[in-house]
Amino acid sequence: MLSWFAGGLGSMPAAIVVATVLLRVAMLPLSLRAYRAENVRSRLTPQLQALRERHGSEPVVLAEKSAELMRKEGTSPFAGLVPMLLQAPFVWLLYREFTGGRLQGYDFLGSDLSHRLLTEPGMLAGWLVIAALVAVAVWNGRQLPAQTPSFVKALQFGTVAFAPFVPLAAGIYLVTTSAWTAAERWVVRAHFRSSEQK
């Protein structure tokens, strides 16, 4: 798959970016549904908290009442999981491409796409990937509400910790998908804020 894109684009790194963007565009309707569900849950927080206080000792009743409340708003507690679950097989296929030896010989800024920063610490392209992931993680962290717990803010840096262990090609994928997610989240939240102000 990536070889086909690379043939058309003349560059394997560009092929990874294009394949990632196409995957994210295909998932956009589900992602928007997940953001809508997140917005609804945020709006329903006081009501959900009241249900927890009223039915905290009755987990079955609490689950039923919470699901009923969300159903009335046209969402479910699992709406955010669907895009991740549907994207997982494609991510697995891409990762197999990255680790299966098919990318050996393709390079980015003079570094082989199959090499890892962990085993090649002098790889400039690997450090650029890390820097880009840190920038995206910081941007994501700044978008979080002030009351967000510290451990959730720290999770934004998970890809940064993961990147040295994967091939450079996977790092390019991580940068692309992380930047897409950050931009998507920023645009969607701005849209929700403006529609709430009307």
PDB file of C-alpha atoms in Angstrom:
ATOM      1  CA  MET A   1       0.000   0.000   0.000  1.00  0.00           C
ATOM      2  CA  LEU A   2       2.659   2.524   1.022  1.00  0.00           C
ATOM      3  CA  SER A   3       4.837   1.563  -1.935  1.00  0.00           C
ATOM      4  CA  TRP A   4       1.987   2.484  -4.278  1.00  0.00           C
ATOM      5  CA  PHE A   5       1.634   5.934  -2.654  1.00  0.00           C
ATOM      6  CA  ALA A   6       5.418   6.373  -2.633  1.00  0.00           C
ATOM      7  CA  GLY A   7       5.576   5.578  -6.357  1.00  0.00           C
ATOM      8  CA  GLY A   8       2.998   8.243  -7.098  1.00  0.00           C
ATOM      9  CA  LEU A   9       4.449  10.836  -4.749  1.00  0.00           C
ATOM     10  CA  GLY A  10       8.113  10.035  -5.254  1.00  0.00           C
ATOM     11  CA  SER A  11       8.736   9.903  -1.507  1.00  0.00           C
ATOM     12  CA  MET A  12       8.045   7.298   1.176  1.00  0.00           C
ATOM     13  CA  PRO A  13       7.775   9.868   4.025  1.00  0.00           C
ATOM     14  CA  ALA A  14       5.195  11.759   1.937  1.00  0.00           C
ATOM     15  CA  ALA A  15       3.380   8.467   1.323  1.00  0.00           C
ATOM     16  CA  ILE A  16       3.188   7.847   5.089  1.00  0.00           C
ATOM     17  CA  VAL A  17       1.771  11.342   5.644  1.00  0.00           C
ATOM     18  CA  VAL A  18      -0.779  10.988   2.812  1.00  0.00           C
ATOM     19  CA  ALA A  19      -1.890   7.510   3.952  1.00  0.00           C
ATOM     20  CA  THR A  20      -2.307   8.818   7.511  1.00  0.00           C
ATOM     21  CA  VAL A  21      -4.294  11.859   6.372  1.00  0.00           C
ATOM     22  CA  LEU A  22      -6.552   9.706   4.162  1.00  0.00           C
ATOM     23  CA  LEU A  23      -7.205   7.384   7.097  1.00  0.00           C
ATOM     24  CA  ARG A  24      -8.049  10.324   9.372  1.00  0.00           C
ATOM     25  CA  VAL A  25     -10.323  11.901   6.717  1.00  0.00           C
ATOM     26  CA  ALA A  26     -12.173   8.587   6.356  1.00  0.00           C
ATOM     27  CA  MET A  27     -12.627   8.496  10.148  1.00  0.00           C
ATOM     28  CA  LEU A  28     -13.738  12.136  10.387  1.00  0.00           C
ATOM     29  CA  PRO A  29     -17.507  11.466  10.612  1.00  0.00           C
ATOM     30  CA  LEU A  30     -16.933   9.093  13.534  1.00  0.00           C
ATOM     31  CA  SER A  31     -14.487  11.483  15.176  1.00  0.00           C
ATOM     32  CA  LEU A  32     -17.006  14.317  14.937  1.00  0.00           C
ATOM     33  CA  ARG A  33     -19.598  12.071  16.523  1.00  0.00           C
ATOM     34  CA  ALA A  34     -17.163  11.323  19.355  1.00  0.00           C
ATOM     35  CA  TYR A  35     -16.472  15.044  19.896  1.00  0.00           C
ATOM     36  CA  ARG A  36     -20.196  15.728  19.973  1.00  0.00           C
ATOM     37  CA  ALA A  37     -20.617  12.986  22.586  1.00  0.00           C
ATOM     38  CA  GLU A  38     -17.761  14.493  24.622  1.00  0.00           C
ATOM     39  CA  ASN A  39     -19.436  17.902  24.448  1.00  0.00           C
ATOM     40  CA  VAL A  40     -22.784  16.435  25.527  1.00  0.00           C
ATOM     41  CA  ARG A  41     -21.142  14.569  28.436  1.00  0.00           C
ATOM     42  CA  SER A  42     -19.457  17.791  29.518  1.00  0.00           C
ATOM     43  CA  ARG A  43     -22.770  19.629  29.409  1.00  0.00           C
ATOM     44  CA  LEU A  44     -24.476  16.805  31.336  1.00  0.00           C
ATOM     45  CA  THR A  45     -21.805  16.628  34.050  1.00  0.00           C
ATOM     46  CA  PRO A  46     -23.995  18.252  36.756  1.00  0.00           C
ATOM     47  CA  GLN A  47     -26.894  15.894  35.990  1.00  0.00           C
ATOM     48  CA  LEU A  48     -24.616  12.846  35.892  1.00  0.00           C
ATOM     49  CA  GLN A  49     -23.087  13.913  39.215  1.00  0.00           C
ATOM     50  CA  ALA A  50     -26.569  14.238  40.725  1.00  0.00           C
ATOM     51  CA  LEU A  51     -27.384  10.715  39.497  1.00  0.00           C
ATOM     52  CA  ARG A  52     -24.150   9.427  41.098  1.00  0.00           C
ATOM     53  CA  GLU A  53     -25.091  11.025  44.411  1.00  0.00           C
ATOM     54  CA  ARG A  54     -28.630   9.671  44.256  1.00  0.00           C
ATOM     55  CA  HIS A  55     -27.862   6.147  42.997  1.00  0.00           C
ATOM     56  CA  GLY A  56     -24.206   5.658  43.962  1.00  0.00           C
ATOM     57  CA  SER A  57     -24.992   2.563  46.017  1.00  0.00           C
ATOM     58  CA  GLU A  58     -27.011   1.016  43.160  1.00  0.00           C
ATOM     59  CA  PRO A  59     -24.594   0.534  40.237  1.00  0.00           C
ATOM     60  CA  VAL A  60     -27.166  -1.079  37.934  1.00  0.00           C
ATOM     61  CA  VAL A  61     -29.695   1.714  38.460  1.00  0.00           C
ATOM     62  CA  LEU A  62     -26.967   4.338  38.065  1.00  0.00           C
ATOM     63  CA  ALA A  63     -25.856   2.788  34.754  1.00  0.00           C
ATOM     64  CA  GLU A  64     -29.444   2.617  33.482  1.00  0.00           C
ATOM     65  CA  LYS A  65     -30.252   6.213  34.457  1.00  0.00           C
ATOM     66  CA  SER A  66     -26.977   7.540  33.017  1.00  0.00           C
ATOM     67  CA  ALA A  67     -27.509   5.662  29.744  1.00  0.00           C
ATOM     68  CA  GLU A  68     -31.098   6.928  29.569  1.00  0.00           C
ATOM     69  CA  LEU A  69     -29.965  10.521  30.097  1.00  0.00           C
ATOM     70  CA  MET A  70     -27.329  10.200  27.378  1.00  0.00           C
ATOM     71  CA  ARG A  71     -29.748   8.472  25.017  1.00  0.00           C
ATOM     72  CA  LYS A  72     -32.133  11.437  25.375  1.00  0.00           C
ATOM     73  CA  GLU A  73     -29.275  13.663  24.224  1.00  0.00           C
ATOM     74  CA  GLY A  74     -28.558  11.385  21.244  1.00  0.00           C
ATOM     75  CA  THR A  75     -25.260   9.939  22.443  1.00  0.00           C
ATOM     76  CA  SER A  76     -23.803   7.062  24.439  1.00  0.00           C
ATOM     77  CA  PRO A  77     -20.929   6.583  26.879  1.00  0.00           C
ATOM     78  CA  PHE A  78     -19.051   4.572  24.218  1.00  0.00           C
ATOM     79  CA  ALA A  79     -19.297   7.032  21.300  1.00  0.00           C
ATOM     80  CA  GLY A  80     -15.668   8.086  21.751  1.00  0.00           C
ATOM     81  CA  LEU A  81     -14.378   4.509  21.498  1.00  0.00           C
ATOM     82  CA  VAL A  82     -15.727   3.737  18.023  1.00  0.00           C
ATOM     83  CA  PRO A  83     -13.179   5.797  16.025  1.00  0.00           C
ATOM     84  CA  MET A  84     -10.277   4.288  17.990  1.00  0.00           C
ATOM     85  CA  LEU A  85     -11.550   0.742  17.524  1.00  0.00           C
ATOM     86  CA  LEU A  86     -12.174   1.169  13.792  1.00  0.00           C
ATOM     87  CA  GLN A  87      -8.802   2.813  13.272  1.00  0.00           C
ATOM     88  CA  ALA A  88      -6.904   0.050  15.125  1.00  0.00           C
ATOM     89  CA  PRO A  89      -6.742  -2.507  12.242  1.00  0.00           C
ATOM     90  CA  PHE A  90      -5.375   0.141   9.864  1.00  0.00           C
ATOM     91  CA  VAL A  91      -2.798   1.253  12.415  1.00  0.00           C
ATOM     92  CA  TRP A  92      -1.782  -2.392  12.881  1.00  0.00           C
ATOM     93  CA  LEU A  93      -1.379  -2.832   9.095  1.00  0.00           C
ATOM     94  CA  LEU A  94       0.715   0.325   8.859  1.00  0.00           C
ATOM     95  CA  TYR A  95       2.868  -0.770  11.786  1.00  0.00           C
ATOM     96  CA  ARG A  96       3.448  -4.132  10.072  1.00  0.00           C
ATOM     97  CA  GLU A  97       4.624  -2.207   7.009  1.00  0.00           C
ATOM     98  CA  PHE A  98       6.954  -0.154   9.207  1.00  0.00           C
ATOM     99  CA  THR A  99       8.474  -3.170  10.964  1.00  0.00           C
ATOM    100  CA  GLY A 100       8.336  -5.804   8.217  1.00  0.00           C
ATOM    101  CA  GLY A 101      11.512  -4.696   6.469  1.00  0.00           C
ATOM    102  CA  ARG A 102       9.607  -3.235   3.507  1.00  0.00           C
ATOM    103  CA  LEU A 103      10.811   0.288   4.252  1.00  0.00           C
ATOM    104  CA  GLN A 104      14.484  -0.558   4.467  1.00  0.00           C
ATOM    105  CA  GLY A 105      16.365   1.629   2.030  1.00  0.00           C
ATOM    106  CA  TYR A 106      13.817   4.451   2.105  1.00  0.00           C
ATOM    107  CA  ASP A 107      15.059   7.474   4.002  1.00  0.00           C
ATOM    108  CA  PHE A 108      14.031  10.750   5.566  1.00  0.00           C
ATOM    109  CA  LEU A 109      16.715  13.443   5.928  1.00  0.00           C
ATOM    110  CA  GLY A 110      19.381  10.799   5.386  1.00  0.00           C
ATOM    111  CA  SER A 111      18.014   8.388   8.024  1.00  0.00           C
ATOM    112  CA  ASP A 112      16.625   4.985   7.070  1.00  0.00           C
ATOM    113  CA  LEU A 113      12.887   4.784   7.814  1.00  0.00           C
ATOM    114  CA  SER A 114      13.333   1.347   9.395  1.00  0.00           C
ATOM    115  CA  HIS A 115      15.824   2.598  12.018  1.00  0.00           C
ATOM    116  CA  ARG A 116      14.895   3.472  15.595  1.00  0.00           C
ATOM    117  CA  LEU A 117      16.118   6.423  17.630  1.00  0.00           C
ATOM    118  CA  LEU A 118      16.776   4.089  20.550  1.00  0.00           C
ATOM    119  CA  THR A 119      19.411   2.176  18.570  1.00  0.00           C
ATOM    120  CA  GLU A 120      20.557   5.153  16.429  1.00  0.00           C
ATOM    121  CA  PRO A 121      20.719   8.095  18.899  1.00  0.00           C
ATOM    122  CA  GLY A 122      22.533  10.293  16.368  1.00  0.00           C
ATOM    123  CA  MET A 123      19.611  10.186  13.933  1.00  0.00           C
ATOM    124  CA  LEU A 124      18.636  13.829  13.248  1.00  0.00           C
ATOM    125  CA  ALA A 125      15.283  12.854  11.731  1.00  0.00           C
ATOM    126  CA  GLY A 126      14.441  10.910  14.900  1.00  0.00           C
ATOM    127  CA  TRP A 127      15.104  13.952  17.074  1.00  0.00           C
ATOM    128  CA  LEU A 128      12.984  16.106  14.750  1.00  0.00           C
ATOM    129  CA  VAL A 129      10.138  13.614  15.214  1.00  0.00           C
ATOM    130  CA  ILE A 130      10.566  13.839  19.005  1.00  0.00           C
ATOM    131  CA  ALA A 131      10.597  17.671  18.860  1.00  0.00           C
ATOM    132  CA  ALA A 132       7.422  17.707  16.737  1.00  0.00           C
ATOM    133  CA  LEU A 133       5.679  15.286  19.133  1.00  0.00           C
ATOM    134  CA  VAL A 134       6.677  17.435  22.126  1.00  0.00           C
ATOM    135  CA  ALA A 135       5.269  20.537  20.378  1.00  0.00           C
ATOM    136  CA  VAL A 136       1.980  18.765  19.645  1.00  0.00           C
ATOM    137  CA  ALA A 137       1.790  17.419  23.228  1.00  0.00           C
ATOM    138  CA  VAL A 138       2.335  20.918  24.661  1.00  0.00           C
ATOM    139  CA  TRP A 139      -0.351  22.314  22.341  1.00  0.00           C
ATOM    140  CA  ASN A 140      -2.745  19.545  23.393  1.00  0.00           C
ATOM    141  CA  GLY A 141      -1.970  20.209  27.061  1.00  0.00           C
ATOM    142  CA  ARG A 142      -2.794  23.890  26.656  1.00  0.00           C
ATOM    143  CA  GLN A 143      -6.175  23.034  25.151  1.00  0.00           C
ATOM    144  CA  LEU A 144      -7.207  21.024  28.212  1.00  0.00           C
ATOM    145  CA  PRO A 145      -9.457  22.709  30.798  1.00  0.00           C
ATOM    146  CA  ALA A 146      -7.650  24.160  33.831  1.00  0.00           C
ATOM    147  CA  GLN A 147      -9.225  21.597  36.194  1.00  0.00           C
ATOM    148  CA  THR A 148      -7.819  18.640  34.215  1.00  0.00           C
ATOM    149  CA  PRO A 149      -5.898  16.267  36.526  1.00  0.00           C
ATOM    150  CA  SER A 150      -2.103  16.282  36.174  1.00  0.00           C
ATOM    151  CA  PHE A 151      -1.934  12.622  35.123  1.00  0.00           C
ATOM    152  CA  VAL A 152      -4.256  13.361  32.174  1.00  0.00           C
ATOM    153  CA  LYS A 153      -2.013  16.257  31.139  1.00  0.00           C
ATOM    154  CA  ALA A 154       0.998  13.941  31.386  1.00  0.00           C
ATOM    155  CA  LEU A 155      -0.711  11.419  29.067  1.00  0.00           C
ATOM    156  CA  GLN A 156      -0.319  13.961  26.251  1.00  0.00           C
ATOM    157  CA  PHE A 157       3.379  13.045  26.249  1.00  0.00           C
ATOM    158  CA  GLY A 158       2.795   9.296  25.820  1.00  0.00           C
ATOM    159  CA  THR A 159       3.709   9.343  22.139  1.00  0.00           C
ATOM    160  CA  VAL A 160       6.933  11.209  22.949  1.00  0.00           C
ATOM    161  CA  ALA A 161       8.003   8.379  25.276  1.00  0.00           C
ATOM    162  CA  PHE A 162       6.915   5.742  22.726  1.00  0.00           C
ATOM    163  CA  ALA A 163       8.572   7.265  19.626  1.00  0.00           C
ATOM    164  CA  PRO A 164      12.222   6.257  20.288  1.00  0.00           C
ATOM    165  CA  PHE A 165      11.206   2.588  20.384  1.00  0.00           C
ATOM    166  CA  VAL A 166       9.516   2.475  16.961  1.00  0.00           C
ATOM    167  CA  PRO A 167      10.934   2.820  13.436  1.00  0.00           C
ATOM    168  CA  LEU A 168      11.311   6.346  12.076  1.00  0.00           C
ATOM    169  CA  ALA A 169       8.432   5.611   9.669  1.00  0.00           C
ATOM    170  CA  ALA A 170       6.130   5.018  12.649  1.00  0.00           C
ATOM    171  CA  GLY A 171       7.404   8.264  14.167  1.00  0.00           C
ATOM    172  CA  ILE A 172       6.319  10.126  11.024  1.00  0.00           C
ATOM    173  CA  TYR A 173       2.903   8.469  11.361  1.00  0.00           C
ATOM    174  CA  LEU A 174       2.720   9.507  15.047  1.00  0.00           C
ATOM    175  CA  VAL A 175       3.565  13.131  14.237  1.00  0.00           C
ATOM    176  CA  THR A 176       0.985  13.260  11.451  1.00  0.00           C
ATOM    177  CA  THR A 177      -1.851  11.638  13.393  1.00  0.00           C
ATOM    178  CA  SER A 178      -1.067  13.595  16.595  1.00  0.00           C
ATOM    179  CA  ALA A 179      -1.001  16.912  14.719  1.00  0.00           C
ATOM    180  CA  TRP A 180      -4.255  15.995  12.960  1.00  0.00           C
ATOM    181  CA  THR A 181      -5.898  15.132  16.284  1.00  0.00           C
ATOM    182  CA  ALA A 182      -4.727  18.372  17.902  1.00  0.00           C
ATOM    183  CA  ALA A 183      -5.946  20.502  14.989  1.00  0.00           C
ATOM    184  CA  GLU A 184      -9.225  18.596  14.757  1.00  0.00           C
ATOM    185  CA  ARG A 185      -9.841  18.999  18.498  1.00  0.00           C
ATOM    186  CA  TRP A 186      -9.028  22.719  18.360  1.00  0.00           C
ATOM    187  CA  VAL A 187     -11.385  23.347  15.408  1.00  0.00           C
ATOM    188  CA  VAL A 188     -14.226  21.278  16.884  1.00  0.00           C
ATOM    189  CA  ARG A 189     -13.983  22.865  20.331  1.00  0.00           C
ATOM    190  CA  ALA A 190     -13.890  26.340  18.776  1.00  0.00           C
ATOM    191  CA  HIS A 191     -17.029  25.411  16.836  1.00  0.00           C
ATOM    192  CA  PHE A 192     -18.803  24.176  19.985  1.00  0.00           C
ATOM    193  CA  ARG A 193     -17.800  27.326  21.897  1.00  0.00           C
ATOM    194  CA  SER A 194     -19.108  29.604  19.150  1.00  0.00           C
ATOM    195  CA  SER A 195     -22.376  27.679  18.817  1.00  0.00           C
ATOM    196  CA  GLU A 196     -22.914  27.816  22.609  1.00  0.00           C
ATOM    197  CA  GLN A 197     -22.426  31.608  22.585  1.00  0.00           C
ATOM    198  CA  LYS A 198     -25.170  32.075  19.970  1.00  0.00           C
TER     199      LYS A 198
END
